mmCIF file of C-alpha atoms in Angstrom:
data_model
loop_
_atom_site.group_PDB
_atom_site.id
_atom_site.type_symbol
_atom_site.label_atom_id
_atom_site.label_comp_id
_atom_site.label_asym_id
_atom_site.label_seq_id
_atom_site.Cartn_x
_atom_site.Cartn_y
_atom_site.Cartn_z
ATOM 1 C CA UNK A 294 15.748 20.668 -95.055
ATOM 2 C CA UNK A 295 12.613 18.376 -96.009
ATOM 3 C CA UNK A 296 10.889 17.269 -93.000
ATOM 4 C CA UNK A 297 10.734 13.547 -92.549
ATOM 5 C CA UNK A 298 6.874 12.581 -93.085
ATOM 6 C CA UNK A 299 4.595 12.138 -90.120
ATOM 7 C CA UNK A 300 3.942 8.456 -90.315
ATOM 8 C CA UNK A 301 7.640 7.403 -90.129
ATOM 9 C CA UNK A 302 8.032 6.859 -85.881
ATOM 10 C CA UNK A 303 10.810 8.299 -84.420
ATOM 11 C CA UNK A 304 12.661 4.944 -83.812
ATOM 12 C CA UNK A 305 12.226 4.348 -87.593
ATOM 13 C CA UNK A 306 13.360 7.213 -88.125
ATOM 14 C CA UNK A 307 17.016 6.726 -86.233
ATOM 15 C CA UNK A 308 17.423 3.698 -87.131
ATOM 16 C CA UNK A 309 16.838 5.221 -90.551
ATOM 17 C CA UNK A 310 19.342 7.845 -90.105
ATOM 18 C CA UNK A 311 21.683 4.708 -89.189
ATOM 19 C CA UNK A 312 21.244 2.673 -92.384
ATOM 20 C CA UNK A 313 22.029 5.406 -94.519
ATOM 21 C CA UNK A 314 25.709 6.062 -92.800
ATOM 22 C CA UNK A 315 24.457 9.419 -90.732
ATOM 23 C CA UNK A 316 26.123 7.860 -87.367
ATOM 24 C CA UNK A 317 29.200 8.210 -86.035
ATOM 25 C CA UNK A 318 31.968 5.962 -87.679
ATOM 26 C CA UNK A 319 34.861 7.431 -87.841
ATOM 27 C CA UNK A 320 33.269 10.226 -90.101
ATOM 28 C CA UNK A 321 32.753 8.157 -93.403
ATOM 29 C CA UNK A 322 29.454 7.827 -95.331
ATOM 30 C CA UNK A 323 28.224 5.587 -96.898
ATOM 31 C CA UNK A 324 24.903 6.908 -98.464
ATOM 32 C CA UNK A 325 24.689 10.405 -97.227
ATOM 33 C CA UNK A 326 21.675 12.715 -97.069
ATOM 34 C CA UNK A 327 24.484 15.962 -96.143
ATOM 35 C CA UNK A 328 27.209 17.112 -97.885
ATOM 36 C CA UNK A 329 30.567 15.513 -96.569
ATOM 37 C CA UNK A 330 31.532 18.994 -95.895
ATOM 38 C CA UNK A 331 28.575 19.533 -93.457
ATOM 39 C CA UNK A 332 29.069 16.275 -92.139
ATOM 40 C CA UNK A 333 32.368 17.252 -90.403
ATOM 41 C CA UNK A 334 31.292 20.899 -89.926
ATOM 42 C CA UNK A 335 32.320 22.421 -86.171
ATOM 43 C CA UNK A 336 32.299 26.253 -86.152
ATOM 44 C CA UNK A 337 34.843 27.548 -83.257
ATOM 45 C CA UNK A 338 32.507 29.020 -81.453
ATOM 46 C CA UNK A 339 29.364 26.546 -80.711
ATOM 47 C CA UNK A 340 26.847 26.417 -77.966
ATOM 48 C CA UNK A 341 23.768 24.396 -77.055
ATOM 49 C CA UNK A 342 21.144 24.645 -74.320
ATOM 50 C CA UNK A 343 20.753 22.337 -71.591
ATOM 51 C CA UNK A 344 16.885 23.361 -70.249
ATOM 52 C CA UNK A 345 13.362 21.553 -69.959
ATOM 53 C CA UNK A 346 12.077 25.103 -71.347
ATOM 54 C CA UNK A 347 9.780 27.974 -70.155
ATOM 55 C CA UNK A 348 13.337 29.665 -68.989
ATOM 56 C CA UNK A 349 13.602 32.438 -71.605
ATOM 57 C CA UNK A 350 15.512 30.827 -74.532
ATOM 58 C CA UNK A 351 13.046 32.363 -76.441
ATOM 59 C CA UNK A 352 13.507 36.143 -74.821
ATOM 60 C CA UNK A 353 17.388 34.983 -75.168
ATOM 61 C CA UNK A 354 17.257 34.170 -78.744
ATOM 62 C CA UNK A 355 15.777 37.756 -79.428
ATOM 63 C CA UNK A 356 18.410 39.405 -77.505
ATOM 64 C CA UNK A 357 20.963 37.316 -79.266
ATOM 65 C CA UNK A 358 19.777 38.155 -82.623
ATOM 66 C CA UNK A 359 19.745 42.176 -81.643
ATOM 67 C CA UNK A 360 23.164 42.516 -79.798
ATOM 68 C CA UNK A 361 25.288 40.038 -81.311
ATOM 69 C CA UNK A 362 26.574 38.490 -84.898
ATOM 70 C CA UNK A 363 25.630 34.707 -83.973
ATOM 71 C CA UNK A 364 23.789 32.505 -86.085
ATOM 72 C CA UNK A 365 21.058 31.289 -83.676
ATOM 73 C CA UNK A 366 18.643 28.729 -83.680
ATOM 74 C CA UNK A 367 15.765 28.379 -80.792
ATOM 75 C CA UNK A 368 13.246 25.824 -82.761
ATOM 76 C CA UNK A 369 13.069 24.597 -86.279
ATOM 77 C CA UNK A 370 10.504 22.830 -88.182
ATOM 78 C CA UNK A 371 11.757 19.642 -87.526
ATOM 79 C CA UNK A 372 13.181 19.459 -84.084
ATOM 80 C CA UNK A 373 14.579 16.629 -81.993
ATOM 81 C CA UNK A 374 12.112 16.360 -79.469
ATOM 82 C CA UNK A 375 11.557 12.460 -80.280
ATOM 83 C CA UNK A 376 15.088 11.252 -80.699
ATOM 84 C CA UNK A 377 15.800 12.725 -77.559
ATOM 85 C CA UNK A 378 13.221 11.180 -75.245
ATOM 86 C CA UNK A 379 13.766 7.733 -76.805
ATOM 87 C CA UNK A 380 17.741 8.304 -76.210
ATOM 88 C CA UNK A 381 16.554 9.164 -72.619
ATOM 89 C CA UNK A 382 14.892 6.023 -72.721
ATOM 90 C CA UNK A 383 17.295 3.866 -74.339
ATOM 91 C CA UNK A 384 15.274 3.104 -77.197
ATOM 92 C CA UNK A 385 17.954 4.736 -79.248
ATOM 93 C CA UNK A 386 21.490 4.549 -79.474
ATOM 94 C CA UNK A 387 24.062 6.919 -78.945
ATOM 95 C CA UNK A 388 25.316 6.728 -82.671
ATOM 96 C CA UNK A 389 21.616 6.700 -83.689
ATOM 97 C CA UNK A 390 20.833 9.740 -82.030
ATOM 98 C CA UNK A 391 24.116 11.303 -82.972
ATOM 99 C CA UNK A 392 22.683 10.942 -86.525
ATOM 100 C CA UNK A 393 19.370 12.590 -85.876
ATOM 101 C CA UNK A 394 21.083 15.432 -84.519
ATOM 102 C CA UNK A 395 23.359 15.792 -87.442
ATOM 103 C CA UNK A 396 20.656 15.340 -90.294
ATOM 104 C CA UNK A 397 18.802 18.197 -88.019
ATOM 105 C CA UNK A 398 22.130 20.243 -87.371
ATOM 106 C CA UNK A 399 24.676 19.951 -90.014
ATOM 107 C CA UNK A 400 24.008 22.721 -92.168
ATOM 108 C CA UNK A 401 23.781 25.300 -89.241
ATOM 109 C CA UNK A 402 26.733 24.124 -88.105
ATOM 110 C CA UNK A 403 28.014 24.685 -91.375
ATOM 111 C CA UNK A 404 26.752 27.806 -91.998
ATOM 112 C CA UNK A 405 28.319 28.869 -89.099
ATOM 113 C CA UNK A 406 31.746 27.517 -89.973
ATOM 114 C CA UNK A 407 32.028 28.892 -93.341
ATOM 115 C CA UNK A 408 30.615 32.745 -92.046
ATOM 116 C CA UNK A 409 33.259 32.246 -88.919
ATOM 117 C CA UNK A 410 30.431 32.834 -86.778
ATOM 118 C CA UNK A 411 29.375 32.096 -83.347
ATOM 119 C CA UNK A 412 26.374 29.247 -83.740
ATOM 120 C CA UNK A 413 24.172 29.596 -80.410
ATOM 121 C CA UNK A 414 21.584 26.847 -80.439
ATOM 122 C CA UNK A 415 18.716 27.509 -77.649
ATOM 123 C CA UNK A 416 16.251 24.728 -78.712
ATOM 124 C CA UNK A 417 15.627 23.195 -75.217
ATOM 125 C CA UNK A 418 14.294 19.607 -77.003
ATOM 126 C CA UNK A 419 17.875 18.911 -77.684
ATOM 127 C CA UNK A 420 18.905 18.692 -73.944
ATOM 128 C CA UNK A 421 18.735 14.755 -73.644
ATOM 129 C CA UNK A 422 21.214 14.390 -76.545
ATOM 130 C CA UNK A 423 24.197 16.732 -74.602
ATOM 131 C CA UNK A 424 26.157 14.035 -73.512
ATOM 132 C CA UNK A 425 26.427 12.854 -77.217
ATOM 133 C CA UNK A 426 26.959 15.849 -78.382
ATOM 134 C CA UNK A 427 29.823 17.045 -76.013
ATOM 135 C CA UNK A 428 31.596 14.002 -77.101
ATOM 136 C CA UNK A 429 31.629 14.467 -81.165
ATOM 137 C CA UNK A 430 32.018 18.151 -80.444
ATOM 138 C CA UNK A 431 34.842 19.502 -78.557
ATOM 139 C CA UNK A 432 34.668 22.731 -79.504
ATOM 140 C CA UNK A 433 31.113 23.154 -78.115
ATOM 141 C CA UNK A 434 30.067 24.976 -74.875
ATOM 142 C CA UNK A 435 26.386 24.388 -72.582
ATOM 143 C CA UNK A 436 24.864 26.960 -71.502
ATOM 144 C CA UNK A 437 22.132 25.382 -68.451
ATOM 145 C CA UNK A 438 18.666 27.376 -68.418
ATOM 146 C CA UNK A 439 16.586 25.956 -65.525
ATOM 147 C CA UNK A 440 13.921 27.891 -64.158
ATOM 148 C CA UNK A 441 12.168 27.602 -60.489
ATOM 149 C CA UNK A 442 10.882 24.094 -60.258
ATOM 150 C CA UNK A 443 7.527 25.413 -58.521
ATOM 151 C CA UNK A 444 7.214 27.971 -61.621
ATOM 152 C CA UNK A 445 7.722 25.459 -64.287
ATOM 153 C CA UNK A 446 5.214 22.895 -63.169
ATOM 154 C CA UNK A 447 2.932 25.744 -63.210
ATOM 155 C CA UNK A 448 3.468 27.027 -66.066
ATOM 156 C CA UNK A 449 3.144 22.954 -67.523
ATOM 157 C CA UNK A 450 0.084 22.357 -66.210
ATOM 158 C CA UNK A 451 -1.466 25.447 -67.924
ATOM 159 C CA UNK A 452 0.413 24.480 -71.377
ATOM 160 C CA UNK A 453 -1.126 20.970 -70.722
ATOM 161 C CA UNK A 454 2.533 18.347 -70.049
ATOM 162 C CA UNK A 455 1.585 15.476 -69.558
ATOM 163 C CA UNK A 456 -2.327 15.560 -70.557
ATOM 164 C CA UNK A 457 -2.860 17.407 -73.489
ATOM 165 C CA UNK A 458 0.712 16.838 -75.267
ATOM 166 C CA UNK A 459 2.467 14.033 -76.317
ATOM 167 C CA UNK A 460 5.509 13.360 -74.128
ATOM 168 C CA UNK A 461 7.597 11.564 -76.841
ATOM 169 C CA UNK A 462 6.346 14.261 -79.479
ATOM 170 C CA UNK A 463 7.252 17.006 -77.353
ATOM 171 C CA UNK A 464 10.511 15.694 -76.104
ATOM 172 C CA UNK A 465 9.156 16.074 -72.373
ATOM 173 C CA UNK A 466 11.109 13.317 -70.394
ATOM 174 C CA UNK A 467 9.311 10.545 -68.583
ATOM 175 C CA UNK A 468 10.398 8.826 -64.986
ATOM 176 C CA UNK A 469 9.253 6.237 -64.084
ATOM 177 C CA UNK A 470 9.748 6.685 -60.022
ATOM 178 C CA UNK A 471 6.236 8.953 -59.920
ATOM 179 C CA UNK A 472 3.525 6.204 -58.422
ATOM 180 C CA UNK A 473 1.111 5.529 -61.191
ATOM 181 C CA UNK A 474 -1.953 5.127 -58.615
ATOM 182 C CA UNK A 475 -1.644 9.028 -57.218
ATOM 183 C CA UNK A 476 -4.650 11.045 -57.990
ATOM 184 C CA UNK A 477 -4.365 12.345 -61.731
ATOM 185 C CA UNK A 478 -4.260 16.397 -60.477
ATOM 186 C CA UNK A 479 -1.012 15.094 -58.292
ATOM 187 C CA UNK A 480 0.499 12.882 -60.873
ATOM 188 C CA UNK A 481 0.587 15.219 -63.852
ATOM 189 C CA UNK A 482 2.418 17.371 -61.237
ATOM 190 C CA UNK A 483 4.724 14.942 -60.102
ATOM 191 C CA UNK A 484 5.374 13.733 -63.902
ATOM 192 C CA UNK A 485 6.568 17.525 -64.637
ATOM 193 C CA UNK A 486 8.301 17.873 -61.870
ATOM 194 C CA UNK A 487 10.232 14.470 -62.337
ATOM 195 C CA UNK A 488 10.870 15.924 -66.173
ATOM 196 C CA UNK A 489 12.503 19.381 -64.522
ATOM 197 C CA UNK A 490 14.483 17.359 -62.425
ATOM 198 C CA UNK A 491 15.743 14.447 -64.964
ATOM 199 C CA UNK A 492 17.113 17.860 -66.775
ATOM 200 C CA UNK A 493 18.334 19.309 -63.436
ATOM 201 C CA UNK A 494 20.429 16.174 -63.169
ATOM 202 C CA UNK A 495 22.009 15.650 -66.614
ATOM 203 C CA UNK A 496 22.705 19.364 -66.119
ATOM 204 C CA UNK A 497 24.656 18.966 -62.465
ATOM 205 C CA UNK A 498 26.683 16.201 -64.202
ATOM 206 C CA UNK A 499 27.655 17.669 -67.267
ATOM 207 C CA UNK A 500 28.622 20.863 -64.795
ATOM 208 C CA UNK A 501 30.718 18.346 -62.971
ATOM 209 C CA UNK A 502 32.170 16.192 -65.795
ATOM 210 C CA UNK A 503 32.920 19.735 -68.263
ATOM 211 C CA UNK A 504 33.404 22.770 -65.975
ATOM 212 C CA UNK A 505 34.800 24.150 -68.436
ATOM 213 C CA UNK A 506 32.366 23.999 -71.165
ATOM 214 C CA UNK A 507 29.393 24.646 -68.759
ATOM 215 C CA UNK A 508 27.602 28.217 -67.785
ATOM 216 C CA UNK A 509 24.962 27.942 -65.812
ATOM 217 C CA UNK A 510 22.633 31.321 -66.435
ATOM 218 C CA UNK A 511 20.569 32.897 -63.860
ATOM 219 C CA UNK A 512 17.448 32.849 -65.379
ATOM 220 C CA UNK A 513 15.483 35.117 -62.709
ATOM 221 C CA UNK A 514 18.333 37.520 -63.089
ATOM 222 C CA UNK A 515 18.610 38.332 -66.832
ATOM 223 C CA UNK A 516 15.854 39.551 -67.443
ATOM 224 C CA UNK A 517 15.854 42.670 -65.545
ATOM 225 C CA UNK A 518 19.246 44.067 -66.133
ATOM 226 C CA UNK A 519 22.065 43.787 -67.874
ATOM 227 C CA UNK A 520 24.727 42.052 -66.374
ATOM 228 C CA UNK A 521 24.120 38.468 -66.049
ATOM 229 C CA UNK A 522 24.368 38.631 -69.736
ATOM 230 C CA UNK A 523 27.065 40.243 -70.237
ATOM 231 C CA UNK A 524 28.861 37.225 -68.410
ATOM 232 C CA UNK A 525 27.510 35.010 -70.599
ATOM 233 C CA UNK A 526 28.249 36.676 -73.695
ATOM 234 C CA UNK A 527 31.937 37.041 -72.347
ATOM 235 C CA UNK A 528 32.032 33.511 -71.619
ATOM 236 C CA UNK A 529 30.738 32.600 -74.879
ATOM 237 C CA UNK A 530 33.571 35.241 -76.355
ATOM 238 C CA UNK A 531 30.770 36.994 -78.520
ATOM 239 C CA UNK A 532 31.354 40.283 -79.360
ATOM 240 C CA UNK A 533 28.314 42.395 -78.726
ATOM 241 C CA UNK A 534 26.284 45.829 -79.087
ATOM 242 C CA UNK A 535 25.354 48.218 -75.746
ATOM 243 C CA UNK A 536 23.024 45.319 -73.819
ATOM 244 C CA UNK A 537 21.699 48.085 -71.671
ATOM 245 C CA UNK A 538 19.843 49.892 -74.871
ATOM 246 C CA UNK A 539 18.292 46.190 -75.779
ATOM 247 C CA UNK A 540 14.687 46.701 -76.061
ATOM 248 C CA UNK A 541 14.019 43.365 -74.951
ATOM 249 C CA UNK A 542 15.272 43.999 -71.456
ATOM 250 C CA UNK A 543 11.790 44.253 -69.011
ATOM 251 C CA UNK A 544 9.471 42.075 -71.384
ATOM 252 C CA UNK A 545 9.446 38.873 -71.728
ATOM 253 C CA UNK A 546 8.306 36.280 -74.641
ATOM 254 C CA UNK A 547 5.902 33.459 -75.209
ATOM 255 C CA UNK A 548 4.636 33.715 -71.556
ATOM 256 C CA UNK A 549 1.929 31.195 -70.331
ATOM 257 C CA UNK A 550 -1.483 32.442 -71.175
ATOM 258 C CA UNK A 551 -4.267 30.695 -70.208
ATOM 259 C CA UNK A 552 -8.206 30.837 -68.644
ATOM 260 C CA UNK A 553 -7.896 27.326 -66.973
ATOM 261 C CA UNK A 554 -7.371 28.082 -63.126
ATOM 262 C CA UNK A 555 -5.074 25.741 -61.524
ATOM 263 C CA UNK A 556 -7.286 23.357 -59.079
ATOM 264 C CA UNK A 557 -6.819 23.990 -55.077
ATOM 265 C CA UNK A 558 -5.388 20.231 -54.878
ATOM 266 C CA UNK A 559 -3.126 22.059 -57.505
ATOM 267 C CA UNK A 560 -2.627 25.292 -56.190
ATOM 268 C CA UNK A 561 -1.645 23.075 -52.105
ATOM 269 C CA UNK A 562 0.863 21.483 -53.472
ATOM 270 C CA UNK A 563 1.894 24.141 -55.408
ATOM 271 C CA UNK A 564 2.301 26.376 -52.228
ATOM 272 C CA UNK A 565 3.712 23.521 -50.216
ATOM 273 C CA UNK A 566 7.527 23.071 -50.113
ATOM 274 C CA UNK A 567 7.287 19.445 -51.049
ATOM 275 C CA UNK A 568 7.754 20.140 -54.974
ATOM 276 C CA UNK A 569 10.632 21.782 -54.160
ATOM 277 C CA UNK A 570 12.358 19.612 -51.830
ATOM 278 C CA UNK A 571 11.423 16.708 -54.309
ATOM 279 C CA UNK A 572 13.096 18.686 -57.439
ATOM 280 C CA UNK A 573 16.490 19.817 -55.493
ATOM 281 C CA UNK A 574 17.052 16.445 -53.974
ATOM 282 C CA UNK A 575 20.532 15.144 -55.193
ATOM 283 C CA UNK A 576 21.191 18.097 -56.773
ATOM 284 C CA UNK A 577 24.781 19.662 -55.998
ATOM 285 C CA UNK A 578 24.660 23.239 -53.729
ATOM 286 C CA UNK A 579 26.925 24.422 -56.827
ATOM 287 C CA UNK A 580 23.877 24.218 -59.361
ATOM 288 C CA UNK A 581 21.492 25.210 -56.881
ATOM 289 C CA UNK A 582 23.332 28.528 -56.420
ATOM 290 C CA UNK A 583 24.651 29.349 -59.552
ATOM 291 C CA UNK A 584 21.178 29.145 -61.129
ATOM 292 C CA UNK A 585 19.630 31.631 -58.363
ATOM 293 C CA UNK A 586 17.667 28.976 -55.943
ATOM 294 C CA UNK A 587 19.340 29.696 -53.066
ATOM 295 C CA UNK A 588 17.170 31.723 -51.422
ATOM 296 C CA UNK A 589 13.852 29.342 -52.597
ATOM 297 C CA UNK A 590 15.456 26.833 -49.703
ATOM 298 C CA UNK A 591 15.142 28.661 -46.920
#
């Protein structure tokens, strides 16, 4: 698929998508950049992500790809990090993104259909659009990645959220309840925080709204052993090879490396339960436990 160029903004772009019939209406086209075929494409067995990233999807997607027949996709060329922070932001329509998503997704999904495979997408810059998604797709499950809070606003401030990278570009959500006048060390923190827990609360509601469709993975868990994975891959209903002879198991993938020590301002907070109490607030004790946090509230 040709990546749309550069210079075209993201909005353009949607609205783009919309002109040319790639929204939802009742599945007709009128000038279509996909195949009708991959337009109505839903493989049986479909999952997406629900995560803010640094949880593993990576490390997942290798596993995936060694013990199991899925088709899976963790990031492509042209992702949907933009159409899903300006749906977050409603800048974007539903149908609008809908049709980002499909230009992106289509063929996978195809793909997928036709080989009667599982597709197993763990791109974590598609999060925002999983409302939209769980509506045109019935047949698709959510698996929720979320690591510690504390751990993911570290690891953000060493891959620069919020200073170095472009928040609409990379698809990292913005809230607009962190007070603009805090020091900047403190409000880059606060800003990733705020983006963990805008994902934390899509994923408690789409837990609540499709408990059905929802797993919620321990992400501290799986990477040590075995069996948290085996869950999910008997959720999912994939059929799989011996997990406990995956070489993956013990290492882990695309880790945060990085000579910039954190700043003490950085490193108080960081050790302060503030951050935490701020990222768990309004979340349900059902999310909190079945992603492993129980035992960071005490």
């Amino acid at each position: 698929m040709q990546r749309i160029p550069s210079m075209i903004s993201a909005i353009r772009q949607a609205r783009y998508f919309l002109k040319t019939g790639l929204e939802y209406q009742g599945f007709t086209l009128s000038r279509s950049l996909l195949d009708s075929s991959s337009w109505v494409a839903s493989p049986s067995q479909h999952c997406q992500v629900i995560s803010p990233g640094r949880s593993g999807t990576r490390w997942l997607a290798n596993v995936l790809l060694e013990a199991t027949n899925s088709l899976v996709c963790h990031a492509t060329p042209k992702t949907l990090a933009e159409p899903g922070y300006l749906l977050d932001q409603c800048l974007i329509s539903e149908d609008e993104a809908l049709g980002a998503y499909r230009n992106s997704r289509a063929d996978f999904l195809l793909l997928a259909e036709k080989a009667r495979c599982s597709y197993v997408d763990l791109d974590c810059k598609v999060s925002p659009l999983a409302r939209v998604i769980a509506k045109a797709y019935d047949k698709c499950k959510f698996l929720i990645a979320l690591r510690n809070p504390v751990s993911f606003v570290r690891s953000g401030i060493v891959r620069g959220y919020f200073a170095e990278k472009s928040p609409c570009v990379w698809g990292h959500l913005e809230s607009c309840e962190v007070n603009a006048s805090l020091p900047k060390e403190e409000w880059q923190i606060y800003k990733i925080a705020a983006f963990w827990r805008s994902i934390a609360l899509l994923s408690d509601s789409m837990l609540t709204e499709y408990p059905d469709r929802v797993y919620v993975l321990n992400t501290r868990a799986m990477f040590s052993e075995s069996t948290e994975l085996r869950r999910l891959l008997n959720w999912l209903d994939l059929s799989h090879s011996n997990l406990d002879a995956c070489k993956w198991f013990g290492k882990r993938v695309n880790a945060s490396r990085s000579a910039r020590p954190l700043t003490p301002v950085q490193q108080s907070l960081l050790d302060s339960k503030e951050l935490e109490r701020y990222c768990f607030n309004s979340l349900s004790s059902k999310l909190i436990e079945m992603s492993g946090f129980s035992s960071d509230l005490g």
